[in-house]
Every structure is written in C-alpha cells, then in structure tokens.
PDB file of C-alpha atoms and ligand atoms in Angstrom:
ATOM      1  CA  MET A   1     -80.076   3.122  25.258  1.00  0.00           C
ATOM      2  CA  ARG A   2     -77.522   0.489  26.080  1.00  0.00           C
ATOM      3  CA  HIS A   3     -74.026   1.287  24.898  1.00  0.00           C
ATOM      4  CA  ALA A   4     -71.175  -1.001  23.914  1.00  0.00           C
ATOM      5  CA  CYS A   5     -67.409  -1.021  24.108  1.00  0.00           C
ATOM      6  CA  VAL A   6     -66.034  -2.353  20.826  1.00  0.00           C
ATOM      7  CA  PHE A   7     -62.520  -3.789  20.756  1.00  0.00           C
ATOM      8  CA  PHE A   8     -61.112  -3.895  17.234  1.00  0.00           C
ATOM      9  CA  HIS A   9     -58.153  -6.156  16.490  1.00  0.00           C
ATOM     10  CA  ALA A  10     -56.293  -7.479  13.455  1.00  0.00           C
ATOM     11  CA  HIS A  11     -56.003 -11.183  14.287  1.00  0.00           C
ATOM     12  CA  PRO A  12     -57.200 -13.672  16.883  1.00  0.00           C
ATOM     13  CA  ASP A  13     -54.755 -13.436  19.854  1.00  0.00           C
ATOM     14  CA  ASP A  14     -54.022  -9.690  19.501  1.00  0.00           C
ATOM     15  CA  GLU A  15     -56.791  -9.049  22.023  1.00  0.00           C
ATOM     16  CA  ALA A  16     -55.092 -11.345  24.547  1.00  0.00           C
ATOM     17  CA  LEU A  17     -51.902  -9.321  24.842  1.00  0.00           C
ATOM     18  CA  LEU A  18     -53.165  -5.790  24.316  1.00  0.00           C
ATOM     19  CA  THR A  19     -56.663  -5.330  25.711  1.00  0.00           C
ATOM     20  CA  ALA A  20     -57.806  -8.551  27.442  1.00  0.00           C
ATOM     21  CA  GLY A  21     -57.632  -7.080  30.943  1.00  0.00           C
ATOM     22  CA  THR A  22     -59.597  -3.984  29.960  1.00  0.00           C
ATOM     23  CA  MET A  23     -62.215  -6.161  28.262  1.00  0.00           C
ATOM     24  CA  ALA A  24     -62.580  -8.400  31.311  1.00  0.00           C
ATOM     25  CA  ARG A  25     -62.784  -5.350  33.565  1.00  0.00           C
ATOM     26  CA  LEU A  26     -65.469  -3.585  31.528  1.00  0.00           C
ATOM     27  CA  ALA A  27     -67.487  -6.792  31.204  1.00  0.00           C
ATOM     28  CA  ALA A  28     -67.248  -7.381  34.955  1.00  0.00           C
ATOM     29  CA  GLU A  29     -68.431  -3.797  35.518  1.00  0.00           C
ATOM     30  CA  GLY A  30     -71.569  -4.575  33.507  1.00  0.00           C
ATOM     31  CA  HIS A  31     -70.712  -3.055  30.136  1.00  0.00           C
ATOM     32  CA  ARG A  32     -71.450  -4.781  26.839  1.00  0.00           C
ATOM     33  CA  VAL A  33     -68.077  -5.792  25.381  1.00  0.00           C
ATOM     34  CA  VAL A  34     -67.861  -6.638  21.675  1.00  0.00           C
ATOM     35  CA  LEU A  35     -64.772  -8.120  20.024  1.00  0.00           C
ATOM     36  CA  VAL A  36     -64.203  -7.479  16.306  1.00  0.00           C
ATOM     37  CA  VAL A  37     -61.272  -8.919  14.360  1.00  0.00           C
ATOM     38  CA  ALA A  38     -60.407  -7.988  10.790  1.00  0.00           C
ATOM     39  CA  THR A  39     -59.096 -11.448   9.833  1.00  0.00           C
ATOM     40  CA  ALA A  40     -59.125 -15.038  11.038  1.00  0.00           C
ATOM     41  CA  GLY A  41     -55.320 -14.997  11.297  1.00  0.00           C
ATOM     42  CA  GLU A  42     -54.915 -17.848   8.838  1.00  0.00           C
ATOM     43  CA  GLN A  43     -51.372 -16.732   7.869  1.00  0.00           C
ATOM     44  CA  GLY A  44     -50.153 -16.934  11.448  1.00  0.00           C
ATOM     45  CA  LEU A  45     -47.234 -19.168  12.243  1.00  0.00           C
ATOM     46  CA  ALA A  46     -48.334 -22.145  14.223  1.00  0.00           C
ATOM     47  CA  ALA A  47     -47.020 -25.418  15.473  1.00  0.00           C
ATOM     48  CA  PRO A  48     -48.385 -28.043  13.024  1.00  0.00           C
ATOM     49  CA  GLU A  49     -49.266 -30.432  15.858  1.00  0.00           C
ATOM     50  CA  ALA A  50     -51.495 -27.724  17.360  1.00  0.00           C
ATOM     51  CA  VAL A  51     -53.617 -27.401  14.211  1.00  0.00           C
ATOM     52  CA  THR A  52     -56.230 -30.115  14.329  1.00  0.00           C
ATOM     53  CA  GLY A  53     -59.858 -30.201  13.251  1.00  0.00           C
ATOM     54  CA  GLY A  54     -59.750 -27.857  10.273  1.00  0.00           C
ATOM     55  CA  SER A  55     -57.705 -25.127   8.594  1.00  0.00           C
ATOM     56  CA  LEU A  56     -55.633 -22.730  10.662  1.00  0.00           C
ATOM     57  CA  GLY A  57     -58.242 -20.011  10.109  1.00  0.00           C
ATOM     58  CA  ALA A  58     -61.012 -22.259  11.413  1.00  0.00           C
ATOM     59  CA  VAL A  59     -58.947 -23.327  14.424  1.00  0.00           C
ATOM     60  CA  ARG A  60     -58.017 -19.737  15.266  1.00  0.00           C
ATOM     61  CA  THR A  61     -61.668 -18.714  14.969  1.00  0.00           C
ATOM     62  CA  ARG A  62     -62.510 -21.281  17.646  1.00  0.00           C
ATOM     63  CA  GLU A  63     -59.613 -20.076  19.765  1.00  0.00           C
ATOM     64  CA  LEU A  64     -60.888 -16.505  19.523  1.00  0.00           C
ATOM     65  CA  HIS A  65     -64.351 -17.551  20.711  1.00  0.00           C
ATOM     66  CA  ALA A  66     -62.787 -19.377  23.670  1.00  0.00           C
ATOM     67  CA  SER A  67     -60.751 -16.283  24.528  1.00  0.00           C
ATOM     68  CA  ALA A  68     -63.849 -14.069  24.252  1.00  0.00           C
ATOM     69  CA  ARG A  69     -65.757 -16.388  26.616  1.00  0.00           C
ATOM     70  CA  ALA A  70     -62.953 -16.137  29.189  1.00  0.00           C
ATOM     71  CA  LEU A  71     -63.169 -12.330  29.019  1.00  0.00           C
ATOM     72  CA  GLY A  72     -66.966 -12.076  29.212  1.00  0.00           C
ATOM     73  CA  CYS A  73     -67.544 -10.720  25.689  1.00  0.00           C
ATOM     74  CA  ALA A  74     -71.164 -10.446  24.558  1.00  0.00           C
ATOM     75  CA  ARG A  75     -70.394 -10.766  20.851  1.00  0.00           C
ATOM     76  CA  VAL A  76     -67.570 -11.723  18.467  1.00  0.00           C
ATOM     77  CA  GLU A  77     -67.490 -10.576  14.840  1.00  0.00           C
ATOM     78  CA  PHE A  78     -65.091 -10.999  11.919  1.00  0.00           C
ATOM     79  CA  LEU A  79     -64.805  -8.280   9.272  1.00  0.00           C
ATOM     80  CA  GLY A  80     -64.000 -11.067   6.821  1.00  0.00           C
ATOM     81  CA  TYR A  81     -60.663  -9.962   5.362  1.00  0.00           C
ATOM     82  CA  ALA A  82     -57.694 -12.225   4.682  1.00  0.00           C
ATOM     83  CA  ASP A  83     -54.673 -12.211   6.968  1.00  0.00           C
ATOM     84  CA  SER A  84     -51.870 -10.345   5.133  1.00  0.00           C
ATOM     85  CA  GLY A  85     -49.080 -12.286   6.811  1.00  0.00           C
ATOM     86  CA  LEU A  86     -46.272 -10.854   8.903  1.00  0.00           C
ATOM     87  CA  ASP A  87     -44.496  -9.235   5.950  1.00  0.00           C
ATOM     88  CA  GLY A  88     -47.717  -8.315   4.157  1.00  0.00           C
ATOM     89  CA  SER A  89     -46.854 -10.742   1.368  1.00  0.00           C
ATOM     90  CA  ALA A  90     -50.267 -12.348   1.007  1.00  0.00           C
ATOM     91  CA  VAL A  91     -51.689 -11.333  -2.360  1.00  0.00           C
ATOM     92  CA  ALA A  92     -55.304 -10.995  -3.328  1.00  0.00           C
ATOM     93  CA  GLY A  93     -56.558 -14.178  -4.975  1.00  0.00           C
ATOM     94  CA  ASP A  94     -60.023 -15.597  -5.429  1.00  0.00           C
ATOM     95  CA  GLY A  95     -60.713 -15.333  -1.710  1.00  0.00           C
ATOM     96  CA  PRO A  96     -61.162 -12.304   0.530  1.00  0.00           C
ATOM     97  CA  THR A  97     -58.899  -9.241   0.146  1.00  0.00           C
ATOM     98  CA  PRO A  98     -55.844  -9.164   2.421  1.00  0.00           C
ATOM     99  CA  PHE A  99     -56.692  -6.662   5.143  1.00  0.00           C
ATOM    100  CA  ALA A 100     -53.530  -4.558   4.735  1.00  0.00           C
ATOM    101  CA  SER A 101     -54.409  -3.815   1.106  1.00  0.00           C
ATOM    102  CA  ALA A 102     -58.148  -3.420   1.652  1.00  0.00           C
ATOM    103  CA  ASP A 103     -59.829  -0.134   0.739  1.00  0.00           C
ATOM    104  CA  VAL A 104     -59.873   1.881   3.986  1.00  0.00           C
ATOM    105  CA  GLU A 105     -63.230   3.478   3.225  1.00  0.00           C
ATOM    106  CA  GLU A 106     -64.869   0.118   2.519  1.00  0.00           C
ATOM    107  CA  ALA A 107     -63.391  -1.593   5.586  1.00  0.00           C
ATOM    108  CA  ALA A 108     -64.273   1.405   7.757  1.00  0.00           C
ATOM    109  CA  GLY A 109     -67.822   1.228   6.400  1.00  0.00           C
ATOM    110  CA  ARG A 110     -68.164  -2.393   7.569  1.00  0.00           C
ATOM    111  CA  LEU A 111     -66.872  -1.523  11.020  1.00  0.00           C
ATOM    112  CA  ALA A 112     -68.968   1.657  11.209  1.00  0.00           C
ATOM    113  CA  ASP A 113     -72.152  -0.368  10.538  1.00  0.00           C
ATOM    114  CA  LEU A 114     -71.324  -2.498  13.556  1.00  0.00           C
ATOM    115  CA  LEU A 115     -70.478   0.537  15.701  1.00  0.00           C
ATOM    116  CA  ARG A 116     -73.870   2.069  14.887  1.00  0.00           C
ATOM    117  CA  GLU A 117     -75.737  -1.200  15.453  1.00  0.00           C
ATOM    118  CA  GLU A 118     -74.069  -1.572  18.856  1.00  0.00           C
ATOM    119  CA  ASN A 119     -74.409   2.102  19.804  1.00  0.00           C
ATOM    120  CA  ALA A 120     -70.700   2.010  20.558  1.00  0.00           C
ATOM    121  CA  SER A 121     -69.427   4.698  22.878  1.00  0.00           C
ATOM    122  CA  LEU A 122     -65.888   3.352  22.891  1.00  0.00           C
ATOM    123  CA  LEU A 123     -63.775   1.871  20.112  1.00  0.00           C
ATOM    124  CA  THR A 124     -60.252   0.614  20.612  1.00  0.00           C
ATOM    125  CA  SER A 125     -57.782   0.436  17.746  1.00  0.00           C
ATOM    126  CA  TYR A 126     -53.966   0.581  17.510  1.00  0.00           C
ATOM    127  CA  ASP A 127     -51.320   3.299  17.564  1.00  0.00           C
ATOM    128  CA  PRO A 128     -50.196   4.593  14.126  1.00  0.00           C
ATOM    129  CA  ALA A 129     -47.105   2.340  14.224  1.00  0.00           C
ATOM    130  CA  GLY A 130     -49.378  -0.686  14.514  1.00  0.00           C
ATOM    131  CA  GLY A 131     -47.496  -1.724  17.646  1.00  0.00           C
ATOM    132  CA  TYR A 132     -44.610  -3.730  16.263  1.00  0.00           C
ATOM    133  CA  GLY A 133     -45.474  -2.803  12.667  1.00  0.00           C
ATOM    134  CA  HIS A 134     -47.441  -5.727  11.203  1.00  0.00           C
ATOM    135  CA  PRO A 135     -49.156  -4.299   8.093  1.00  0.00           C
ATOM    136  CA  ASP A 136     -52.567  -5.537   9.277  1.00  0.00           C
ATOM    137  CA  HIS A 137     -52.037  -3.719  12.577  1.00  0.00           C
ATOM    138  CA  VAL A 138     -51.168  -0.452  10.839  1.00  0.00           C
ATOM    139  CA  GLN A 139     -54.392  -0.906   8.873  1.00  0.00           C
ATOM    140  CA  VAL A 140     -56.362  -1.361  12.117  1.00  0.00           C
ATOM    141  CA  HIS A 141     -55.225   2.140  13.072  1.00  0.00           C
ATOM    142  CA  ARG A 142     -56.405   3.647   9.760  1.00  0.00           C
ATOM    143  CA  VAL A 143     -59.688   1.744   9.572  1.00  0.00           C
ATOM    144  CA  GLY A 144     -60.496   2.266  13.256  1.00  0.00           C
ATOM    145  CA  ALA A 145     -60.017   6.025  13.053  1.00  0.00           C
ATOM    146  CA  ARG A 146     -62.160   6.345   9.925  1.00  0.00           C
ATOM    147  CA  ALA A 147     -64.917   4.030  11.192  1.00  0.00           C
ATOM    148  CA  ALA A 148     -65.280   6.060  14.378  1.00  0.00           C
ATOM    149  CA  GLU A 149     -65.523   9.200  12.272  1.00  0.00           C
ATOM    150  CA  ILE A 150     -68.284   7.696  10.086  1.00  0.00           C
ATOM    151  CA  ALA A 151     -70.252   6.282  13.014  1.00  0.00           C
ATOM    152  CA  GLY A 152     -69.677   9.241  15.325  1.00  0.00           C
ATOM    153  CA  THR A 153     -68.169   7.037  18.037  1.00  0.00           C
ATOM    154  CA  PRO A 154     -67.208   9.506  20.763  1.00  0.00           C
ATOM    155  CA  VAL A 155     -64.072   7.862  22.163  1.00  0.00           C
ATOM    156  CA  VAL A 156     -61.275   6.051  20.309  1.00  0.00           C
ATOM    157  CA  LEU A 157     -58.524   4.564  22.420  1.00  0.00           C
ATOM    158  CA  GLU A 158     -55.439   3.321  20.607  1.00  0.00           C
ATOM    159  CA  ALA A 159     -54.193   0.223  22.384  1.00  0.00           C
ATOM    160  CA  THR A 160     -50.453   0.341  22.870  1.00  0.00           C
ATOM    161  CA  VAL A 161     -47.724  -0.625  25.297  1.00  0.00           C
ATOM    162  CA  ASP A 162     -45.547   1.665  27.422  1.00  0.00           C
ATOM    163  CA  ARG A 163     -42.367   1.178  25.409  1.00  0.00           C
ATOM    164  CA  ASP A 164     -40.087   2.406  28.217  1.00  0.00           C
ATOM    165  CA  LEU A 165     -41.549  -0.141  30.621  1.00  0.00           C
ATOM    166  CA  LEU A 166     -41.547  -2.918  28.019  1.00  0.00           C
ATOM    167  CA  LEU A 167     -37.837  -2.485  27.265  1.00  0.00           C
ATOM    168  CA  ARG A 168     -37.005  -2.426  30.969  1.00  0.00           C
ATOM    169  CA  GLY A 169     -39.153  -5.511  31.612  1.00  0.00           C
ATOM    170  CA  LEU A 170     -37.553  -7.412  28.730  1.00  0.00           C
ATOM    171  CA  ARG A 171     -34.057  -6.552  29.989  1.00  0.00           C
ATOM    172  CA  LEU A 172     -34.917  -7.710  33.504  1.00  0.00           C
ATOM    173  CA  ALA A 173     -36.701 -10.859  32.334  1.00  0.00           C
ATOM    174  CA  SER A 174     -33.850 -11.838  30.003  1.00  0.00           C
ATOM    175  CA  LYS A 175     -31.504 -11.974  32.995  1.00  0.00           C
ATOM    176  CA  VAL A 176     -33.663 -14.568  34.711  1.00  0.00           C
ATOM    177  CA  TYR A 177     -35.404 -16.440  31.899  1.00  0.00           C
ATOM    178  CA  PRO A 178     -33.614 -17.503  28.731  1.00  0.00           C
ATOM    179  CA  PHE A 179     -35.471 -16.020  25.751  1.00  0.00           C
ATOM    180  CA  PRO A 180     -35.093 -17.927  22.472  1.00  0.00           C
ATOM    181  CA  PRO A 181     -31.960 -16.748  20.577  1.00  0.00           C
ATOM    182  CA  GLU A 182     -34.102 -15.379  17.719  1.00  0.00           C
ATOM    183  CA  PHE A 183     -35.983 -13.136  20.153  1.00  0.00           C
ATOM    184  CA  ASP A 184     -34.389  -9.716  19.734  1.00  0.00           C
ATOM    185  CA  ALA A 185     -35.434  -7.151  22.333  1.00  0.00           C
ATOM    186  CA  ARG A 186     -33.999  -4.370  20.131  1.00  0.00           C
ATOM    187  CA  THR A 187     -36.911  -4.760  17.723  1.00  0.00           C
ATOM    188  CA  PHE A 188     -39.063  -3.197  20.447  1.00  0.00           C
ATOM    189  CA  GLU A 189     -37.039   0.048  20.544  1.00  0.00           C
ATOM    190  CA  THR A 190     -39.279   1.658  17.926  1.00  0.00           C
ATOM    191  CA  ALA A 191     -42.437  -0.316  18.688  1.00  0.00           C
ATOM    192  CA  TYR A 192     -45.607   0.848  20.416  1.00  0.00           C
ATOM    193  CA  SER A 193     -45.609   4.255  22.160  1.00  0.00           C
ATOM    194  CA  PRO A 194     -43.250   6.223  24.379  1.00  0.00           C
ATOM    195  CA  ARG A 195     -44.535   6.783  27.897  1.00  0.00           C
ATOM    196  CA  ALA A 196     -44.999  10.521  27.286  1.00  0.00           C
ATOM    197  CA  ALA A 197     -47.673   9.834  24.631  1.00  0.00           C
ATOM    198  CA  ILE A 198     -49.842   7.589  26.806  1.00  0.00           C
ATOM    199  CA  THR A 199     -53.154   9.035  28.039  1.00  0.00           C
ATOM    200  CA  HIS A 200     -54.717   5.976  29.726  1.00  0.00           C
ATOM    201  CA  LYS A 201     -53.015   3.546  32.073  1.00  0.00           C
ATOM    202  CA  VAL A 202     -55.525   0.880  33.080  1.00  0.00           C
ATOM    203  CA  ASP A 203     -54.837  -1.325  36.078  1.00  0.00           C
ATOM    204  CA  VAL A 204     -55.982  -4.831  35.156  1.00  0.00           C
ATOM    205  CA  ARG A 205     -54.186  -6.831  37.873  1.00  0.00           C
ATOM    206  CA  ARG A 206     -57.521  -8.039  39.229  1.00  0.00           C
ATOM    207  CA  TYR A 207     -58.232  -9.583  35.823  1.00  0.00           C
ATOM    208  CA  ALA A 208     -54.857 -11.295  35.377  1.00  0.00           C
ATOM    209  CA  GLN A 209     -56.512 -14.709  35.582  1.00  0.00           C
ATOM    210  CA  ALA A 210     -58.969 -13.913  32.775  1.00  0.00           C
ATOM    211  CA  LYS A 211     -56.143 -12.443  30.705  1.00  0.00           C
ATOM    212  CA  ARG A 212     -54.068 -15.551  31.236  1.00  0.00           C
ATOM    213  CA  GLN A 213     -57.034 -17.708  30.151  1.00  0.00           C
ATOM    214  CA  SER A 214     -57.474 -15.544  27.073  1.00  0.00           C
ATOM    215  CA  MET A 215     -53.819 -16.095  26.134  1.00  0.00           C
ATOM    216  CA  ALA A 216     -53.987 -19.793  26.871  1.00  0.00           C
ATOM    217  CA  ALA A 217     -57.020 -20.099  24.570  1.00  0.00           C
ATOM    218  CA  HIS A 218     -54.770 -19.305  21.608  1.00  0.00           C
ATOM    219  CA  VAL A 219     -53.142 -22.724  21.648  1.00  0.00           C
ATOM    220  CA  THR A 220     -51.735 -22.566  18.113  1.00  0.00           C
ATOM    221  CA  GLN A 221     -50.053 -19.226  18.765  1.00  0.00           C
ATOM    222  CA  ALA A 222     -48.282 -20.134  21.966  1.00  0.00           C
ATOM    223  CA  THR A 223     -45.974 -22.404  19.979  1.00  0.00           C
ATOM    224  CA  GLY A 224     -45.554 -20.591  16.642  1.00  0.00           C
ATOM    225  CA  GLY A 225     -42.791 -18.372  15.359  1.00  0.00           C
ATOM    226  CA  ASP A 226     -41.508 -14.784  15.408  1.00  0.00           C
ATOM    227  CA  SER A 227     -43.838 -12.285  17.042  1.00  0.00           C
ATOM    228  CA  THR A 228     -45.877 -15.037  18.572  1.00  0.00           C
ATOM    229  CA  ARG A 229     -42.789 -16.236  20.442  1.00  0.00           C
ATOM    230  CA  THR A 230     -43.282 -13.107  22.504  1.00  0.00           C
ATOM    231  CA  LEU A 231     -46.516 -14.614  23.701  1.00  0.00           C
ATOM    232  CA  ALA A 232     -44.816 -17.939  24.377  1.00  0.00           C
ATOM    233  CA  ALA A 233     -42.037 -16.221  26.290  1.00  0.00           C
ATOM    234  CA  LEU A 234     -44.569 -14.274  28.300  1.00  0.00           C
ATOM    235  CA  LEU A 235     -46.558 -17.383  29.081  1.00  0.00           C
ATOM    236  CA  ARG A 236     -43.438 -19.014  30.536  1.00  0.00           C
ATOM    237  CA  ILE A 237     -43.069 -16.165  32.983  1.00  0.00           C
ATOM    238  CA  PRO A 238     -44.077 -17.223  36.508  1.00  0.00           C
ATOM    239  CA  ARG A 239     -47.170 -15.622  37.934  1.00  0.00           C
ATOM    240  CA  PRO A 240     -45.638 -12.769  39.999  1.00  0.00           C
ATOM    241  CA  LEU A 241     -43.624 -11.415  37.050  1.00  0.00           C
ATOM    242  CA  PHE A 242     -46.508 -12.047  34.641  1.00  0.00           C
ATOM    243  CA  ARG A 243     -48.674  -9.856  36.827  1.00  0.00           C
ATOM    244  CA  TRP A 244     -46.013  -7.152  36.896  1.00  0.00           C
ATOM    245  CA  VAL A 245     -45.561  -7.050  33.128  1.00  0.00           C
ATOM    246  CA  LEU A 246     -49.180  -7.638  32.100  1.00  0.00           C
ATOM    247  CA  GLY A 247     -51.102  -6.063  34.965  1.00  0.00           C
ATOM    248  CA  THR A 248     -51.445  -2.785  33.089  1.00  0.00           C
ATOM    249  CA  GLU A 249     -52.858  -1.879  29.679  1.00  0.00           C
ATOM    250  CA  TRP A 250     -52.087   1.374  27.910  1.00  0.00           C
ATOM    251  CA  TYR A 251     -53.982   3.571  25.468  1.00  0.00           C
ATOM    252  CA  VAL A 252     -53.539   6.805  23.578  1.00  0.00           C
ATOM    253  CA  GLN A 253     -56.555   9.029  22.993  1.00  0.00           C
ATOM    254  CA  ARG A 254     -55.665  11.616  20.343  1.00  0.00           C
ATOM    255  CA  GLY A 255     -56.285  15.238  21.186  1.00  0.00           C
ATOM    256  CA  LEU A 256     -56.252  14.928  24.967  1.00  0.00           C
ATOM    257  CA  PRO A 257     -54.109  17.525  26.710  1.00  0.00           C
ATOM    258  CA  PRO A 258     -50.690  16.048  27.560  1.00  0.00           C
ATOM    259  CA  GLY A 259     -49.480  15.306  31.044  1.00  0.00           C
ATOM    260  CA  ARG A 260     -52.674  13.785  32.379  1.00  0.00           C
ATOM    261  CA  VAL A 261     -52.820   9.999  32.655  1.00  0.00           C
ATOM    262  CA  LEU A 262     -56.294   8.571  33.164  1.00  0.00           C
ATOM    263  CA  ARG A 263     -56.892   5.310  35.039  1.00  0.00           C
ATOM    264  CA  ASP A 264     -60.407   4.536  33.819  1.00  0.00           C
ATOM    265  CA  PRO A 265     -60.898   3.431  30.188  1.00  0.00           C
ATOM    266  CA  LEU A 266     -64.254   5.244  30.176  1.00  0.00           C
ATOM    267  CA  ALA A 267     -62.976   8.404  31.886  1.00  0.00           C
ATOM    268  CA  THR A 268     -63.459  10.649  28.864  1.00  0.00           C
ATOM    269  CA  LEU A 269     -67.022   9.545  28.169  1.00  0.00           C
ATOM    270  CA  THR A 270     -69.736  11.993  29.054  1.00  0.00           C
ATOM    271  CA  ASP A 271     -72.517  10.757  31.310  1.00  0.00           C
ATOM    272  CA  GLU A 272     -75.125  10.559  28.553  1.00  0.00           C
ATOM    273  CA  CYS A 273     -72.914   8.177  26.555  1.00  0.00           C
ATOM    274  CA  VAL A 274     -72.760   5.668  29.388  1.00  0.00           C
ATOM    275  CA  GLY A 275     -76.271   4.292  29.457  1.00  0.00           C
TER     276      GLY A 275
HETATM  277 ZN1   ZN B 301     -51.962  -9.446  14.965  1.00  0.00          ZN
END
C-alpha cells in the first residue's frame, strides 16, 4: 500500500522555513507528500497592501496552496482551528477554537484520522519548545505526538533548527547585512534545539530553488512584523549565503540513541513501511 509523508504545521509559511526542502526532496524522490496546517494564520502580521482579494485567512490559504505546488505536495489540508496570535491572546468566540487552547485529544483525533487515511509512515511536528515559542507551535508538538500515537504512525520527526548554527549564522549575517533594529538575535538563544539533541540533518541544497519559491509564495508574510521579519531578513540574503543558512533541515526523533546523526529523513523507517 502506498504510504505518505505528512508534514504538520501551525500556520501557512511555517512549512517554508522549517521543512520545505525535505518536502521537495521527498516529493522528487516519488513519495506522497501531504501538508497539514492547524490554522489559516489569520492573526499573522501582514503588510496591509499585500492583503487583497479577501480576508487575511483567505489570502494566506491561497499562499499556502502556491507554496505546496512549488514543493510538489499531493494534498493540502487545514485542521480548521483559529490562529491564536503570537502572544496567544486570541480568545474563543463564535468561530473556530484558537488552536493553542484546543483540546489536545480532539485535535489529535482529527489529525490521526488523516494519518490513517493517508497510511502515513512519517509525521513531522515541532520540538517541545515550539521553535521560538509561539503557543500554536507548542501545541503542534503536543497534538502531533498524540496523533501519531493514536494512528500508530511509526516515525515522528520534530522539525527544528540547529540553534548553535543559527546563532553563528545570525552573528555573521548581521555583520554584512543590516537587520532591522527590532530584530534581536538574543531571542534565539533559547529557541529550537541544541546541536547535541539533533538526530536528523537533511541536506536540501539541491532543493534551494523550490524552498525559495515556497517562501516567496507567502507574499503577505515577507513584509509583516516580528517573527515574520526573520523570513524577510532571510529573503534579502543573497543566494550563496541563503544556501548556506537554509541548505539544511534538522529534526529530532525521540528515543533514538544519541550521537548518531542521520542524513535521510526516512532512515528509521523499516522496509515494509516504505511501499
Ligand atoms: Zn507559525
């Protein structure tokens, strides 16, 4: 039976920075790649001039589909929760529940249904810190872990960034390219994962073009505020440095023996899981 690799993210554009290269690589290698986002990202900061033809949620939904096309995804699904906002301040109203305050069991049930339907052999989620700590991202970690448990998905990779490399890259880049004054590299000192925790280091340099297209598809986010300025700053980086910083994607698979760094995102799958 055909298997699928399911990439679970909080908001449209999270896939671009964290897993786009891995998605493009797996799709190019003939695997079925499915992108699932918990929310439409309607609380994201965005340049008003970039939001045309509908609400921000509707625009970001279109942007996500464009990104998915660039990466070769076979399917895009929304879990249907509301974006909790950067500080988790969105409160439940008449509309959908903010993802950060959603019932983990219920949200995991929705994702597990999709994992079963797709015969997923791989699910990606986030590290327990939720990367830089957005409450929706922390929830992706919880919901992803539980959904895989319910569905019996054999491999869960927590998408992260090599914090040691990120801090070094930001220091180097800041010497050459002026980051906006409100961009504070120190906020990354507790973000993502230390190098010692990383189990998978995936070379995605060959897919830099697809990754760049995925990022560029998120037009509203390249010009917004706060965390999204990271994306804007990265997009201003000339190609050689862009490739250096973004040519690798990192994952943590819980329970693997330490000290071994795998290069293939599917390395820990047994043969019968890869149909
Ligand atoms: Zn996000």
